[in-house]
CSV table of C-alpha atoms and ligand atoms in Angstrom, one decimal:
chain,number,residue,atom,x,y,z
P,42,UNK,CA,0.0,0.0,0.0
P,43,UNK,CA,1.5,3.5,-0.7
P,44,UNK,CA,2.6,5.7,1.8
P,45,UNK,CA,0.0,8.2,3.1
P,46,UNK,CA,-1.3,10.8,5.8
P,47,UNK,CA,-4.2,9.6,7.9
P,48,UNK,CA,-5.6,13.1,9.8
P,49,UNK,CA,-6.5,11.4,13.5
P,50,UNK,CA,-10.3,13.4,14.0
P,51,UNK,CA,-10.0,13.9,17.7
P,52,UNK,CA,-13.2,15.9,18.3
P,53,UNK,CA,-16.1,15.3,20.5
P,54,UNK,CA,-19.1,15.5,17.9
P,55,UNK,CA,-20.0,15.1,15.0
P,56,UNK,CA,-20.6,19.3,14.6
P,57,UNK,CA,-17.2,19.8,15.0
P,58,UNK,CA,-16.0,17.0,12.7
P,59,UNK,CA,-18.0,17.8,9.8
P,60,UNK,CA,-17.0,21.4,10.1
P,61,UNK,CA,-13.4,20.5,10.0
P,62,UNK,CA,-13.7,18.2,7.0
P,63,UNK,CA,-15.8,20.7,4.7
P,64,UNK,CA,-12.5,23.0,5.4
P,65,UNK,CA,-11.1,20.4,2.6
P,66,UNK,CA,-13.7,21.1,0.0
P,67,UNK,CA,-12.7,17.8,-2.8
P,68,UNK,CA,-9.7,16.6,-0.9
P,69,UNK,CA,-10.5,13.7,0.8
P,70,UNK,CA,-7.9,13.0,3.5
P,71,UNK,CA,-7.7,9.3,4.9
P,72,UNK,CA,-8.9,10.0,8.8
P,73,UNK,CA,-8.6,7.8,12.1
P,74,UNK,CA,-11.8,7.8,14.5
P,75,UNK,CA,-10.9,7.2,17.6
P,76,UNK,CA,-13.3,6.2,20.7
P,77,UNK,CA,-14.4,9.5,21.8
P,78,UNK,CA,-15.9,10.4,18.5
P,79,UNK,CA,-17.3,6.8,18.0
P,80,UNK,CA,-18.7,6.5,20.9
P,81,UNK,CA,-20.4,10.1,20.9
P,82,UNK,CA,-21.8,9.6,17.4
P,83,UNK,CA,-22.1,5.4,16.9
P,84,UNK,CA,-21.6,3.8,13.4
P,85,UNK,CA,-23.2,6.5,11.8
P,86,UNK,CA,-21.0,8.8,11.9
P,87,UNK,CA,-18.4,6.2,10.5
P,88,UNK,CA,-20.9,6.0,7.6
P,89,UNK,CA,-21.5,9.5,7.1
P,90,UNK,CA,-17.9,10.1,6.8
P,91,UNK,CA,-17.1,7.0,4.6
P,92,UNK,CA,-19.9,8.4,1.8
P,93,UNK,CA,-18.5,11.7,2.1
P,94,UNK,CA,-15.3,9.4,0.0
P,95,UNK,CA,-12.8,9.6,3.2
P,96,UNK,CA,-10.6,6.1,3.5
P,97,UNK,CA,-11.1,5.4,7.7
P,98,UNK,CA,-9.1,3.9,10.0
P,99,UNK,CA,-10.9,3.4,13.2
P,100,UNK,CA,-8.8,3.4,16.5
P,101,UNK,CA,-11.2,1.5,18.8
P,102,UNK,CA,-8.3,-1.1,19.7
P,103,UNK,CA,-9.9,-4.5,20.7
P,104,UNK,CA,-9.4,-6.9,23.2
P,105,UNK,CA,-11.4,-9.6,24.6
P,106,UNK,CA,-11.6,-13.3,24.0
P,107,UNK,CA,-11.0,-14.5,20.6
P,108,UNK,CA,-14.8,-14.9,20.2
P,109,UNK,CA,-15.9,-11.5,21.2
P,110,UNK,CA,-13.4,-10.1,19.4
P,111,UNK,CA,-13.9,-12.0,16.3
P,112,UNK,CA,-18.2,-11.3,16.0
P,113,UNK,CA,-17.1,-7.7,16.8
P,114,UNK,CA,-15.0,-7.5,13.7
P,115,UNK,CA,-17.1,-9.0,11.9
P,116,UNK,CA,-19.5,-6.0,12.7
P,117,UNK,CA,-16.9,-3.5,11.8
P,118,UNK,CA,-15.8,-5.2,8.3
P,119,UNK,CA,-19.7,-4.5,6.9
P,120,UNK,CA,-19.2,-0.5,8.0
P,121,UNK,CA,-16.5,-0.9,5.4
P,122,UNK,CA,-13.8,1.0,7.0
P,123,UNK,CA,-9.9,0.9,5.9
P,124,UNK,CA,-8.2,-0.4,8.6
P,125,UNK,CA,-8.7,-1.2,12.2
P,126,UNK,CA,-6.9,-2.0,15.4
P,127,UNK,CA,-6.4,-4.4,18.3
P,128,UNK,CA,-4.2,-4.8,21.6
P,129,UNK,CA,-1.6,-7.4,20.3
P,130,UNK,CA,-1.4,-8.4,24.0
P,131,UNK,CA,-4.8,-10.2,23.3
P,132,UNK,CA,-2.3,-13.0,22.0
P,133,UNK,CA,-2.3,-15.0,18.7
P,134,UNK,CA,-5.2,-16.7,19.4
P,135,UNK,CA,-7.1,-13.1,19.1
P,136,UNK,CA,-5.2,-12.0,16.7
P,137,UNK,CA,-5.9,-14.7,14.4
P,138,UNK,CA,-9.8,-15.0,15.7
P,139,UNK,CA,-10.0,-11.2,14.3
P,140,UNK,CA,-8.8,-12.0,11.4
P,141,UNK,CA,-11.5,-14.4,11.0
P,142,UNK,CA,-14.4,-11.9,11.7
P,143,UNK,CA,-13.3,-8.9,9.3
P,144,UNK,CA,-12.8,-11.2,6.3
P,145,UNK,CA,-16.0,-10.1,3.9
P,146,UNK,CA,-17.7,-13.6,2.0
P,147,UNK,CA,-15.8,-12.3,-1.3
P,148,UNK,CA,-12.4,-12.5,0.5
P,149,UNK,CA,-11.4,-8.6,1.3
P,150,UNK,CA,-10.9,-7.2,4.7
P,151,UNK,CA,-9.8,-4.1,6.3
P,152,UNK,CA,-6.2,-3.7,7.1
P,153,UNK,CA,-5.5,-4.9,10.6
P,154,UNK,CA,-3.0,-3.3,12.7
P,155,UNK,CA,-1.4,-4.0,16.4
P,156,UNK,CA,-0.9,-2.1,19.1
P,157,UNK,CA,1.9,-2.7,20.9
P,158,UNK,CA,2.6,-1.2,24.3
P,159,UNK,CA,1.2,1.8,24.8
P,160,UNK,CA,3.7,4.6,24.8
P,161,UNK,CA,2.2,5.8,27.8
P,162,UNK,CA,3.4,2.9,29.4
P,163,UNK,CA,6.7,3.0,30.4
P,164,UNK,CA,9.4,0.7,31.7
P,165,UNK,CA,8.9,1.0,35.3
P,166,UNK,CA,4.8,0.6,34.8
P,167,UNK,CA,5.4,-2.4,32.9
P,168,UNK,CA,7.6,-4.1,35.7
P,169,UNK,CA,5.2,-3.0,38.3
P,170,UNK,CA,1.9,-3.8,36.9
P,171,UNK,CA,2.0,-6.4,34.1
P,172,UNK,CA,5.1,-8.1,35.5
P,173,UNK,CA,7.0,-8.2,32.2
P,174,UNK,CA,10.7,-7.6,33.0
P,175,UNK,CA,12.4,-7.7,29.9
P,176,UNK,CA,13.4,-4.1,28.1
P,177,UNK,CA,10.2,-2.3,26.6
P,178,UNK,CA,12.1,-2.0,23.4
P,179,UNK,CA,12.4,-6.0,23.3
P,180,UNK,CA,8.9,-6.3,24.3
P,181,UNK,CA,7.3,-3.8,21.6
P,182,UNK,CA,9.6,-5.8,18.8
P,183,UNK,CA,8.0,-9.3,20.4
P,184,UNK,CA,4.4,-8.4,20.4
P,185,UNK,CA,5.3,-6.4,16.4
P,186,UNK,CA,6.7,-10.3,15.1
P,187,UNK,CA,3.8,-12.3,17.1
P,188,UNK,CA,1.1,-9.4,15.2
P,189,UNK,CA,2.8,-10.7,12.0
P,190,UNK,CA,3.3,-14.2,12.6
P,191,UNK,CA,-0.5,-14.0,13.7
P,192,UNK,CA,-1.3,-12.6,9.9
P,193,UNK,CA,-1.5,-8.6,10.5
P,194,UNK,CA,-0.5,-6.5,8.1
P,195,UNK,CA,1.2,-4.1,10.5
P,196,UNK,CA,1.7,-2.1,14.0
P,197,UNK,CA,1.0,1.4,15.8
P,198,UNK,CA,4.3,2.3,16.7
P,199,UNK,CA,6.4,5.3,17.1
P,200,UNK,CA,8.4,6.8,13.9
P,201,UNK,CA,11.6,6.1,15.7
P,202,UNK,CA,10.8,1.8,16.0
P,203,UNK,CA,9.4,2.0,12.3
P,204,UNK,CA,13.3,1.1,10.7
P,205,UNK,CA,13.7,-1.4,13.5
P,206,UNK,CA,10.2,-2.9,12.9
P,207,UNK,CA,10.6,-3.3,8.8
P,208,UNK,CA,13.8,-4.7,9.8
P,209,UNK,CA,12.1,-7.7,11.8
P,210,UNK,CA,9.1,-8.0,10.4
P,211,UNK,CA,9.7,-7.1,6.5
P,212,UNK,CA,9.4,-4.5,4.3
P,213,UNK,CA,5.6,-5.3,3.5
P,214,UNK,CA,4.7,-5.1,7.3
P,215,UNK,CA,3.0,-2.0,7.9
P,216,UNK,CA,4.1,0.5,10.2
P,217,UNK,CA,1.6,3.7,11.5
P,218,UNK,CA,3.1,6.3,13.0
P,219,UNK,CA,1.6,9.2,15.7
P,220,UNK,CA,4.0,11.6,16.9
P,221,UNK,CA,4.5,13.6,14.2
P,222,UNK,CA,5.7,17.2,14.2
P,223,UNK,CA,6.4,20.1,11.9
P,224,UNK,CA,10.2,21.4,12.3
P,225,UNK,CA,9.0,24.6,13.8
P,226,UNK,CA,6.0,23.7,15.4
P,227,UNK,CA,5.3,23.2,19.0
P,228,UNK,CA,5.4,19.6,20.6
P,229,UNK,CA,2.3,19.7,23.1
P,230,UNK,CA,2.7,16.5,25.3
P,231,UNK,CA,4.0,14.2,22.5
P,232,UNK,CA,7.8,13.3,23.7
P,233,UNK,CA,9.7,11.5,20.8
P,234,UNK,CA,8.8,13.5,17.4
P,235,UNK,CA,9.8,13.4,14.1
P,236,UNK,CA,9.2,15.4,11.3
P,237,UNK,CA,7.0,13.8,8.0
P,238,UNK,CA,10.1,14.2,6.0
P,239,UNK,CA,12.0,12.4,8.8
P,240,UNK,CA,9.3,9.6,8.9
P,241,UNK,CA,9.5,9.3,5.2
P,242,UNK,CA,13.4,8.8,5.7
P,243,UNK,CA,12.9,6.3,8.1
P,244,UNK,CA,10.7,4.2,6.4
P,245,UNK,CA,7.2,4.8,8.2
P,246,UNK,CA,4.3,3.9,5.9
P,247,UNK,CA,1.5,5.8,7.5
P,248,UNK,CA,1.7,8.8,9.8
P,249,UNK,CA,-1.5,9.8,12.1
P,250,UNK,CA,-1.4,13.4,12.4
P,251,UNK,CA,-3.9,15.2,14.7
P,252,UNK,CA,-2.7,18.2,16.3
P,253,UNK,CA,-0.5,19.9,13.5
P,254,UNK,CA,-3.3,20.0,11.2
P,255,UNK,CA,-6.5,20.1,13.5
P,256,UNK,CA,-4.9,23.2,14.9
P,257,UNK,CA,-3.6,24.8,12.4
P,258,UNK,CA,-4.7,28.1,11.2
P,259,UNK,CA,-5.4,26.4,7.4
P,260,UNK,CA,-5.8,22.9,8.4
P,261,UNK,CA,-6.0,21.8,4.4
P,262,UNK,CA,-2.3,24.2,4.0
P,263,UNK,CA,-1.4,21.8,6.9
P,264,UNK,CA,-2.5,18.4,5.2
P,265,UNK,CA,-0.6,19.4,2.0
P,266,UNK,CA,2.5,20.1,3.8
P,267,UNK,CA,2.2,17.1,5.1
P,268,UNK,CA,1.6,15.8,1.6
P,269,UNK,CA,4.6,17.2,0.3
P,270,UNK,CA,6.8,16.1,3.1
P,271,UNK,CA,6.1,12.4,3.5
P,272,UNK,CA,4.2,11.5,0.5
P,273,UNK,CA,5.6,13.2,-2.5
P,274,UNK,CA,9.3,11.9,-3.8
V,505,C5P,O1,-2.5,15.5,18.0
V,505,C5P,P1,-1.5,14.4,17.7
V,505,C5P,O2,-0.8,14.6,16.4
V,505,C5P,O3,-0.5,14.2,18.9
V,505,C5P,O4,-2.4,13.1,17.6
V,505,C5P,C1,-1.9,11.9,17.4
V,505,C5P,C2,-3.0,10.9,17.4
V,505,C5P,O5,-2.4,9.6,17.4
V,505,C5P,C3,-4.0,10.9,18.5
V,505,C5P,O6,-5.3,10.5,18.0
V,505,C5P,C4,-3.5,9.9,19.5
V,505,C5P,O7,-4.5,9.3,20.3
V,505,C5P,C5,-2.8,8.9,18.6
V,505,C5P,N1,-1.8,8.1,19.2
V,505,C5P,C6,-0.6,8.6,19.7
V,505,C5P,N2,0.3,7.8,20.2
V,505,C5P,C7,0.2,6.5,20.2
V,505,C5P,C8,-0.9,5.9,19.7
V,505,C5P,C9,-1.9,6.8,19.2
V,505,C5P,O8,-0.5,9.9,19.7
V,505,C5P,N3,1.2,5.8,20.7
C-alpha cells in the first residue's frame, strides 16, 4: 500500500467534525476515528464520513476473547472501513480469531493493525503492573513479530521503531506512525517527534497526524505540507 497521511479526528461530535472536513472542500484525507468520537456519534458517523469518500481507519483497539473479538469484527468489516486496530497483547489466538471476523464472504478485509505497548506505558509501569521484565524495546519488537506471525498487516508504533520494525518483520509489514511534528512547530505532550520528512526517511508507511493540522490556522495548508513532506518523492 502507498505511503499516506491519515488526519486522527479527535473531536467530540459530530458538529465539530463535519465542520473540519468541509474545510477540505474535494480533498478527501484518509482519517482515524478514535473512541471519543465513536462513541459520541455510533456507526453512523463512521458511515457519514465513509460516503463523504474519506478512506477510515478506526482506532477503537480490541481486546477480549477471541470470540468476542472476532463477531465484533465481523460488525466492523460491513461498516466498510480501511483499517482497524487491536491490543496485540490479546495474544495470537485473538489476533488470528480477528482476522477471522473482518474477512467479507468475497475474500477482502480491512487492514488490521497491532498495538503494541502503549507509549504511555513505560518501563517501570510495565515491571510494576504487568510483571513483564524484559526491556520495553524488546517487548514492543516481540508483540510487532507475534502481530505478524498471527497474519496482520502491520503495528501502531512510534516513527523512531518503524526502521527497526521493517527490519524484523519485512518491508511489507505495515508501520503507523503518531508523533508527528512540523520542524517549527510546537510539541504539546507528544515526547519523541519526528518530522514527515523524517518519517518518510525512516521508512514509516503511514503517519497519524492530529494536532498539526486540527490546529492549524489552514488545516487543508497543513494536510498538503504534510503531503509534500512524506508522501511526495
Ligand atoms: O495531536 P497528535 O498529532 O498528537 O495526535 C496523534 C494521534 O495519534 C491521536 O489520535 C493519538 O491518540 C494517537 N496516538 C498517539 N500515540 C500513540 C498511539 C496513538 O499519539 N502511541
Amino acid at each position: 500500500m502507498d505511503r499516506d497521511v491519515i488526519v486522527a479526528l479527535d473531536f467530540s461530535n459530530k458538529k465539530e467534525v463535519l465542520d473540519f472536513l468541509d474545510q477540505f472542500g474535494d480533498k478527501k484525507p484518509f482519517v482515524k476515528i478514535g473512541m471519543e468520537l465513536y462513541y459520541a456519534e455510533g456507526p453512523e458517523i463512521v458511515k457519514e464520513i465513509k460516503e463523504r469518500g474519506h478512506k477510515i481507519f478506526l482506532d477503537l483497539k480490541l481486546h477480549d476473547i477471541p470470540n468476542t473479538v472476532e463477531k465484533a469484527m465481523r460488525v466492523l468489516s460491513r461498516m466498510n472501513v480501511d483499517m482497524v486496530n487491536l491490543h496485540a497483547a490479546g495474544t495470537t489466538a485473538m489476533m488470528e480469531a480477528a482476522l477471522r471476523g473482518l474477512t467479507r464472504e468475497d475474500g477482502t478485509r480491512p487492514l488490521l493493525i497491532a498495538v503494541t505497548q502503549l507509549t504511555s506505558t513505560d518501563q517501570e509501569s510495565m515491571e510494576r503492573d504487568l510483571l513483564i521484565k524484559e526491556p520495553i524495546d524488546q517487548v514492543v519488537m516481540h508483540y510487532a513479530v507475534t502481530a505478524k506471525n498471527a497474519g496482520l498487516d502491520g503495528v501502531v508504533c512510534s516513527p523512531l521503531e518503524a526502521g527497526k520494525v521493517h527490519e524484523a518483520c519485512g518491508k511489507e509489514f505495515l508501520t503507523v506512525t503518531p508523533g508527528v511534528r512540523f520542524a517549527d512547530n510546537d510539541k504539546g505532550d507528544q515526547k519523541r517527534v519526528m518530522t514527515p520528512e523524517q518519517a518518510k526517511k525512516i521508512g514509516s508507511d503511514f503517519i497519524v497526524v492530529g494536532r498539526p493540522i486540527t490546529k492549524a490556522a489552514d488545516p487543508k495548508a497543513a494536510y498538503e505540507r504534510c503531503i509534500a513532506e512524506f508522501v511526495n518523492d
